[in-house]
Every structure is written in C-alpha cells, then in structure tokens.
PDB file of C-alpha atoms in Angstrom:
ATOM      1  CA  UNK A   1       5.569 -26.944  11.212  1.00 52.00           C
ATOM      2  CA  UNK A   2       2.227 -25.686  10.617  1.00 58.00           C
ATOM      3  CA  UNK A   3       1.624 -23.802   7.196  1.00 56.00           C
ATOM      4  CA  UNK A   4       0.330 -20.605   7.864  1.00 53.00           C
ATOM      5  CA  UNK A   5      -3.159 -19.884   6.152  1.00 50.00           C
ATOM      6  CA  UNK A   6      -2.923 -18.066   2.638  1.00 52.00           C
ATOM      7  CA  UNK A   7      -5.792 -15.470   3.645  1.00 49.00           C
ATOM      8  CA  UNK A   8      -3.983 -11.602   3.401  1.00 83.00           C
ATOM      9  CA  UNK A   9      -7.655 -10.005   5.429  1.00 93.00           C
ATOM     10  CA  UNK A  10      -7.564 -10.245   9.153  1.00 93.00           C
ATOM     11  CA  UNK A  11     -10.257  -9.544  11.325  1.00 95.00           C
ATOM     12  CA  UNK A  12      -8.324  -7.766  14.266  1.00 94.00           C
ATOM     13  CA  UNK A  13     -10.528  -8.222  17.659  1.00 94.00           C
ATOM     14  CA  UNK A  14      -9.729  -7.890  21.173  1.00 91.00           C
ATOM     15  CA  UNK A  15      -9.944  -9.569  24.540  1.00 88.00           C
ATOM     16  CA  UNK A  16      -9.102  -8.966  28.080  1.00 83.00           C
ATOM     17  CA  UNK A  17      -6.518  -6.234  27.023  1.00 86.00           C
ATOM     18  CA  UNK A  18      -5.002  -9.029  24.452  1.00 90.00           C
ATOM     19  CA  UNK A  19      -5.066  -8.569  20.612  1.00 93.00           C
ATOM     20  CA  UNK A  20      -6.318 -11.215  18.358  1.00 93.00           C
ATOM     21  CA  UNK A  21      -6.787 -12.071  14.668  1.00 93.00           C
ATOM     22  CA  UNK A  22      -8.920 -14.163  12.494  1.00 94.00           C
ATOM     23  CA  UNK A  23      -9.075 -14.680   9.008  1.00 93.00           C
ATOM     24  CA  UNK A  24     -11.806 -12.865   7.301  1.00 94.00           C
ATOM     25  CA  UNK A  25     -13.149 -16.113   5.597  1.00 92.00           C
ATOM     26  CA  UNK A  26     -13.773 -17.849   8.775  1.00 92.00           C
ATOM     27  CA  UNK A  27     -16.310 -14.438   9.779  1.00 95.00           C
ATOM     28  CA  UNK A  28     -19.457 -14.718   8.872  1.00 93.00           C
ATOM     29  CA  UNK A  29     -20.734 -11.657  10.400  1.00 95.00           C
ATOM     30  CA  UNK A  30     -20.213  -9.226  13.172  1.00 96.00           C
ATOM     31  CA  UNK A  31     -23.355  -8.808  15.674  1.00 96.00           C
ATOM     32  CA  UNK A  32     -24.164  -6.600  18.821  1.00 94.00           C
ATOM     33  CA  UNK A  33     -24.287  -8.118  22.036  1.00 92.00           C
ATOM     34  CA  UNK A  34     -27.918  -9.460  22.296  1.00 92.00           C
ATOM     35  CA  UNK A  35     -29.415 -11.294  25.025  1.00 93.00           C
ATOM     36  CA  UNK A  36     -28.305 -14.879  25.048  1.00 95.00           C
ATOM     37  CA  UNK A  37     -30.634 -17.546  25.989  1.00 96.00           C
ATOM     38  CA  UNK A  38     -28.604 -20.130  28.417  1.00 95.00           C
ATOM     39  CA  UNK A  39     -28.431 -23.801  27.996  1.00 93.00           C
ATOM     40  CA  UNK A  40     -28.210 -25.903  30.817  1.00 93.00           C
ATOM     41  CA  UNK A  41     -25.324 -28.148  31.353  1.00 91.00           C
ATOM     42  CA  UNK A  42     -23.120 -26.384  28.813  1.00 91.00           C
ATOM     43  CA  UNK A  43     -19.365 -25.969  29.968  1.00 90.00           C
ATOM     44  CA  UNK A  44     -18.912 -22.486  31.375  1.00 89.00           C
ATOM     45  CA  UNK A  45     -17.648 -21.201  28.244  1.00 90.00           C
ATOM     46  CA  UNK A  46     -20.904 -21.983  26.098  1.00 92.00           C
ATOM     47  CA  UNK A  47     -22.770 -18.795  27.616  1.00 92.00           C
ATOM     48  CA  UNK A  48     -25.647 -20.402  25.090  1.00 95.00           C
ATOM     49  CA  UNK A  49     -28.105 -19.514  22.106  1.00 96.00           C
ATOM     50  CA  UNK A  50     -29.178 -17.059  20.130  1.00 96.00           C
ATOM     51  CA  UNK A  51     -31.863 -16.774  17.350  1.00 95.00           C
ATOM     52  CA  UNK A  52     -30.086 -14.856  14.313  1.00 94.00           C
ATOM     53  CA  UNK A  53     -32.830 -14.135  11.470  1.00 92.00           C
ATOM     54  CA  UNK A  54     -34.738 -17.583  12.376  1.00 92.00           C
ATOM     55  CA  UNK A  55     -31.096 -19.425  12.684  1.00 92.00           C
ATOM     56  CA  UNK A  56     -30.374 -20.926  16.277  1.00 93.00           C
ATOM     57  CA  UNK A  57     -26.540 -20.147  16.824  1.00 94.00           C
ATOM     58  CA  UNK A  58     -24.160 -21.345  19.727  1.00 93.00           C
ATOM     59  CA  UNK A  59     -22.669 -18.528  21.475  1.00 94.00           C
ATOM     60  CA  UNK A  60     -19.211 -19.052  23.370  1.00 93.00           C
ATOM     61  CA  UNK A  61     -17.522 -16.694  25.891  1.00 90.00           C
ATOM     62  CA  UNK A  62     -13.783 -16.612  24.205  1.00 85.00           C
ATOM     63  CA  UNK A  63     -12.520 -14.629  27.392  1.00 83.00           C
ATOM     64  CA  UNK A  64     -13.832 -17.360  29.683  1.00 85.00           C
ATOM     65  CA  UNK A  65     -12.266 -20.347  27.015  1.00 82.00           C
ATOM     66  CA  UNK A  66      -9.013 -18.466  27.039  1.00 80.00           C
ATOM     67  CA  UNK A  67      -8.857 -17.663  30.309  1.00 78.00           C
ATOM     68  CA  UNK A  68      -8.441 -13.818  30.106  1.00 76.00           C
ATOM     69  CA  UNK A  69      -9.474 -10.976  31.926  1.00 69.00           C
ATOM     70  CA  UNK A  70     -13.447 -10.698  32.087  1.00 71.00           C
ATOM     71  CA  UNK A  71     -14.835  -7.502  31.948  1.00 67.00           C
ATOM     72  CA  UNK A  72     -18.178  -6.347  32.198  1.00 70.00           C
ATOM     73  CA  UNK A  73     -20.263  -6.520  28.891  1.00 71.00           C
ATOM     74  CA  UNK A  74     -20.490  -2.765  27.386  1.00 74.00           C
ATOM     75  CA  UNK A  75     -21.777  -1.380  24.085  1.00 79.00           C
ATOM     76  CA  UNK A  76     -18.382  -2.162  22.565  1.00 83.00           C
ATOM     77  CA  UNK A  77     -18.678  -6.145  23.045  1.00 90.00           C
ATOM     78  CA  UNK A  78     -20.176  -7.814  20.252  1.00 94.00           C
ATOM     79  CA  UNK A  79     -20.623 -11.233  19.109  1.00 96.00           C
ATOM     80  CA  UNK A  80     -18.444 -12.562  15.780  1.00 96.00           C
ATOM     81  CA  UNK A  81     -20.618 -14.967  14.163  1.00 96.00           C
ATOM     82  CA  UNK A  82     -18.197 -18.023  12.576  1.00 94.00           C
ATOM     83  CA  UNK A  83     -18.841 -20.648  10.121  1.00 88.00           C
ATOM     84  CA  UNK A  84     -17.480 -23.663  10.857  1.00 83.00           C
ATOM     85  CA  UNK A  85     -17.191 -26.754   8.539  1.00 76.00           C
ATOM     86  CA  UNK A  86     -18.997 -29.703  10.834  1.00 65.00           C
ATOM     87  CA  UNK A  87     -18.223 -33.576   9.301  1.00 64.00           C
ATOM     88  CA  UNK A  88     -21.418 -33.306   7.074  1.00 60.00           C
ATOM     89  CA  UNK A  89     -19.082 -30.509   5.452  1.00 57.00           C
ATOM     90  CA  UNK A  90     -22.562 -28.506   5.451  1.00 62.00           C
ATOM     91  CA  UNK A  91     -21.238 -25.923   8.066  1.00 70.00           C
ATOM     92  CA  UNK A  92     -22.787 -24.423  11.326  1.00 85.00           C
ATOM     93  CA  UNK A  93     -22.324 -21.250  13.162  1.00 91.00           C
ATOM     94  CA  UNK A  94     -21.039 -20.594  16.266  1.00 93.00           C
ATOM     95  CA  UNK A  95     -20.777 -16.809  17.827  1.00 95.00           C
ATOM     96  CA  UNK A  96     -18.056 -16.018  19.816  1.00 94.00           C
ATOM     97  CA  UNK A  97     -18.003 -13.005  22.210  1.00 94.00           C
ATOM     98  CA  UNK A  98     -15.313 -10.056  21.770  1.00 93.00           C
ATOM     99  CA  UNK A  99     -14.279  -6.915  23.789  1.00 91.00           C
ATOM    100  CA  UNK A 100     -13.979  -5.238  20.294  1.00 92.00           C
ATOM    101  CA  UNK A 101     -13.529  -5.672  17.058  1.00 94.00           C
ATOM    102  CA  UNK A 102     -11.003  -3.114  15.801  1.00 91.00           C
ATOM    103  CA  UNK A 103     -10.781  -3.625  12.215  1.00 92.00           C
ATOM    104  CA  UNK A 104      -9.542  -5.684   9.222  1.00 93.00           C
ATOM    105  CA  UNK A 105      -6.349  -5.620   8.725  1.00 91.00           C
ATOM    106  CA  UNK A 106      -4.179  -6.931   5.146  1.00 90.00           C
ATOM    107  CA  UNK A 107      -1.302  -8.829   6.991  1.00 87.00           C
ATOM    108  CA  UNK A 108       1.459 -10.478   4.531  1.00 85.00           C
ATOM    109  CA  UNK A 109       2.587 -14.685   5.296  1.00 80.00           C
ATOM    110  CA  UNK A 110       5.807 -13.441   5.491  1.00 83.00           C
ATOM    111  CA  UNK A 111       4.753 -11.284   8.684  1.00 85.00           C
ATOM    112  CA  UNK A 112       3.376 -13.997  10.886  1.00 86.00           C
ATOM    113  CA  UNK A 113       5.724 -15.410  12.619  1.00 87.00           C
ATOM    114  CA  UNK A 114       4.842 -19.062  13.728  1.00 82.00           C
ATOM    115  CA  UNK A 115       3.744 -19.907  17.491  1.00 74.00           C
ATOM    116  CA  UNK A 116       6.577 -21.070  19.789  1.00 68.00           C
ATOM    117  CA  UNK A 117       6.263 -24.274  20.852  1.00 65.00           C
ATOM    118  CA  UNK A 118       7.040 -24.913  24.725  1.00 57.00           C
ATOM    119  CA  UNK A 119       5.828 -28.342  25.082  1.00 52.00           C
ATOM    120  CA  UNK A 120       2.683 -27.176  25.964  1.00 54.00           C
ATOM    121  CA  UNK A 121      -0.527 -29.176  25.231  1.00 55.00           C
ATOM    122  CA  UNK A 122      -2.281 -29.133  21.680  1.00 53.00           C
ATOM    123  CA  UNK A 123      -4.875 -26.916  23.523  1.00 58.00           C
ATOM    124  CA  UNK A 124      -3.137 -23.994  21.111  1.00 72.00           C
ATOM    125  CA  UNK A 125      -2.911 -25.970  17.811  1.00 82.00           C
ATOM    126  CA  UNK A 126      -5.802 -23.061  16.626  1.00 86.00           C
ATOM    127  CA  UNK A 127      -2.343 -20.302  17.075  1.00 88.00           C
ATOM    128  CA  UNK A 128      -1.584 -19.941  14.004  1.00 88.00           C
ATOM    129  CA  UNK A 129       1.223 -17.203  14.470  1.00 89.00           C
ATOM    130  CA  UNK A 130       1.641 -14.105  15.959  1.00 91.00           C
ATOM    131  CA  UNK A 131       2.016 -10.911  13.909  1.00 91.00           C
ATOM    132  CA  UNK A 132       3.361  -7.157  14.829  1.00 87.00           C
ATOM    133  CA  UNK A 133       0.644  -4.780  13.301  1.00 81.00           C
ATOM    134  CA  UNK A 134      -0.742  -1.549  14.330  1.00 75.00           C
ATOM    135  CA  UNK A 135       1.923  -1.190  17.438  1.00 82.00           C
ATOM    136  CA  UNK A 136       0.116  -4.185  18.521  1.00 86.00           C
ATOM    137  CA  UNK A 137       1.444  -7.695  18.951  1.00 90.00           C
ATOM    138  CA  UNK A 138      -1.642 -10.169  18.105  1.00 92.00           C
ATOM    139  CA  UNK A 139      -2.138 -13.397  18.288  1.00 91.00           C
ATOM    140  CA  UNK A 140      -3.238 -14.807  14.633  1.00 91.00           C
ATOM    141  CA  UNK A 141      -5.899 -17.630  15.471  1.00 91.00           C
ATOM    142  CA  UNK A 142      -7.907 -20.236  13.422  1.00 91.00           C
ATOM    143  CA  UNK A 143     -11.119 -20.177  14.303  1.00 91.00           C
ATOM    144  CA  UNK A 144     -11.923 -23.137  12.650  1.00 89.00           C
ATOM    145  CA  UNK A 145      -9.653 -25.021  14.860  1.00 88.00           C
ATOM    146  CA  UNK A 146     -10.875 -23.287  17.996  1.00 88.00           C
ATOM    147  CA  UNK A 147     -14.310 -24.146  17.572  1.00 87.00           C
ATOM    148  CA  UNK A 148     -14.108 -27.535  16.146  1.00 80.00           C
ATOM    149  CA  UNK A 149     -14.951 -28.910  19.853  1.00 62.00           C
ATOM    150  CA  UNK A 150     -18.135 -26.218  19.972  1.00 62.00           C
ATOM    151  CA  UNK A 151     -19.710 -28.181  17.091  1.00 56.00           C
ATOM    152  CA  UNK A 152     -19.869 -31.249  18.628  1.00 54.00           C
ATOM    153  CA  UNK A 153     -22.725 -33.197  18.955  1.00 39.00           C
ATOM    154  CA  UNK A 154     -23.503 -32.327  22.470  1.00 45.00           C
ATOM    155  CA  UNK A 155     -24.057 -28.375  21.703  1.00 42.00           C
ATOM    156  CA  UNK A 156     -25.653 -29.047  18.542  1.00 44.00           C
ATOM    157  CA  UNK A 157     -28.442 -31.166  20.143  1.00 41.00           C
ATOM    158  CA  UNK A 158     -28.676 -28.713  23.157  1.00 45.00           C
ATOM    159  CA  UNK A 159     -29.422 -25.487  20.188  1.00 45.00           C
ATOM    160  CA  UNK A 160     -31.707 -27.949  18.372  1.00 46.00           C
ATOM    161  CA  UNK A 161     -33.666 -29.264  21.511  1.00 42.00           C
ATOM    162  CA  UNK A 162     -33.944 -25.299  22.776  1.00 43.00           C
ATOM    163  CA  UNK A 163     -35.256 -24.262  19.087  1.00 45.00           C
ATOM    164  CA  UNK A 164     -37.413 -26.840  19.025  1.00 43.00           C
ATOM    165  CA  UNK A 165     -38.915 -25.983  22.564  1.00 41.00           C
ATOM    166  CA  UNK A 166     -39.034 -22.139  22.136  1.00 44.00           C
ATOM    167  CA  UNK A 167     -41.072 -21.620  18.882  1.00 43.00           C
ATOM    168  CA  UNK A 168     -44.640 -21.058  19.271  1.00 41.00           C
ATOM    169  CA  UNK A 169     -46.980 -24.228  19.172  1.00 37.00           C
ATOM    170  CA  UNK A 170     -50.594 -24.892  17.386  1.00 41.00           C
ATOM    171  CA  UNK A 171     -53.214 -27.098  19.125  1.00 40.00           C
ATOM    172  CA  UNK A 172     -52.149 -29.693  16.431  1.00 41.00           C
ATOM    173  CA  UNK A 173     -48.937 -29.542  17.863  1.00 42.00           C
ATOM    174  CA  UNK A 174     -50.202 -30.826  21.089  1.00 38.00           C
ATOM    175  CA  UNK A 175     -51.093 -34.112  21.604  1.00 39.00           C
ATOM    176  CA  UNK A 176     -54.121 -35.512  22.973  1.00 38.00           C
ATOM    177  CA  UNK A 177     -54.407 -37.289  25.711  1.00 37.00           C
ATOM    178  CA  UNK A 178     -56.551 -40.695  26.158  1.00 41.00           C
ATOM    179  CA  UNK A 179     -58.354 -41.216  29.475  1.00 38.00           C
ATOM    180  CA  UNK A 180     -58.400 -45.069  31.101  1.00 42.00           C
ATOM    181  CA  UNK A 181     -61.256 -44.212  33.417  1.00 39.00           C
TER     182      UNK A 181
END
C-alpha cells in the first residue's frame, strides 16, 4: 500500500460540488482567476498560459481532467499555483483551476484513510486517501503525482515557444533580409 504523505497542513479546495485536499508543500501560491492565454494543440484540459511576475506558468482545468461538473468561472474560482519537481529536479509550475479554496486544514495520518482500490486504472495513483473533516468527506490528492504528465516536454515547449513569441522585440531582434535581385 501506498504510504500516506507525512505533511499535517492541507490545502482544502473544491470542485464541481466535490471536496479536495492538497498538501500545503506542494502550493506554491493561490492566484485569482486571470485571463489565460490558450495554446494550441494542448489536450482540453491544458486551458493554457499565464505570465505570473515575468514567469510563464501552465494552467490546467482540474474540473475538465477529473471529469466533474463545470461551472461557470465566478469571482470565487482561482488558480492554485503548484511546484512540481521535473527530472532536472529544478522544479516548474503548473496552475491548476479551483471552484474555491476553503482553507487549510491540520489533518492527522491516522485520519486518512487509504483509497479503495477497485481494479481501476493507475489514472488515481495521485489519491492519496480520503479524510472526514469539516462535515466534509475529501478526497486527499498528490499533486505532484497529478501533474507529473503536465510537465512533460510537450507543454513545456508549448509555454516556452508562447513566451518566447509574446515579449516585445527590438529591431536587433529582427533579422535582415538579403535581396537576390
């Protein structure tokens, strides 16, 4: 069985009228919802980038990943900026969208309760448990392990190639052309 992570702080988020956790060391930072500049040929999921402070960040849809109920953005959806460990172990971020964030919550090993497993795929290897807190049932969630696939080389290039192509260019920049005539 999977050993459950030794982080106590939960971030406590919501989606689709389903409750969520994350461990607070896997959260970066918590942003509004700011307009997101697409990428094209990104899965569905990948809505696409944003530029945080000068830092080009991949931005994923979790309702549309996790198939829950979509609801129209309001002033309560916000992006949860993650760091995630990449194989140069240097880290990127990736921003996931939320319904809400409610709050952290202190949540004890002994009160997660592992996932079930139902011979379903390893599509959910990033459950870690599932806790009762609050009156809520929530589903306790890696997010290292649920982005791992978001880091990939494929979005990575896609962020780079739209930073590159969106920041402001000098006439050195361009180059100059040599006519054959």
């Amino acid at each position: 069985m999977k050993k459950i992570a030794v982080t106590h702080k939960y971030l406590a988020f919501s989606l689709g009228g389903e409750h969520f956790g994350a461990p607070v060391l896997q959260v970066r930072e918590i942003v509004r919802l700011v307009p997101i500049t697409p990428v094209p040929q990104m899965p569905d999921y990948v809505k696409g980038v944003i530029n945080l402070r000068g830092r080009i960040i991949t931005v994923v849809d979790m309702r549309v990943r996790l198939g829950t109920h979509i609801s129209s953005n309001s002033e309560r959806h916000c992006i949860v900026v993650c760091q995630i460990e990449d194989s140069n172990k240097s880290g990127s971020f990736v921003g996931v969208i939320v319904d809400t964030v409610d709050e952290v919550m202190s949540i004890g090993p002994d009160d997660i309760q592992e996932r079930i497993s139902m011979n379903a795929s390893n599509d959910a290897e990033y459950v870690l448990g599932m806790t009762h807190c609050g009156g809520q049932v929530r589903t306790i969630m890696d997010m290292q392990l649920f982005l791992k696939h978001i880091t990939s080389q494929p979005v990575t290039t896609a962020a780079h190639v739209t930073a590159q192509t969106t920041r402001p260019t000098a006439d050195a920049d361009i180059p100059k052309l040599e006519s054959h005539v």
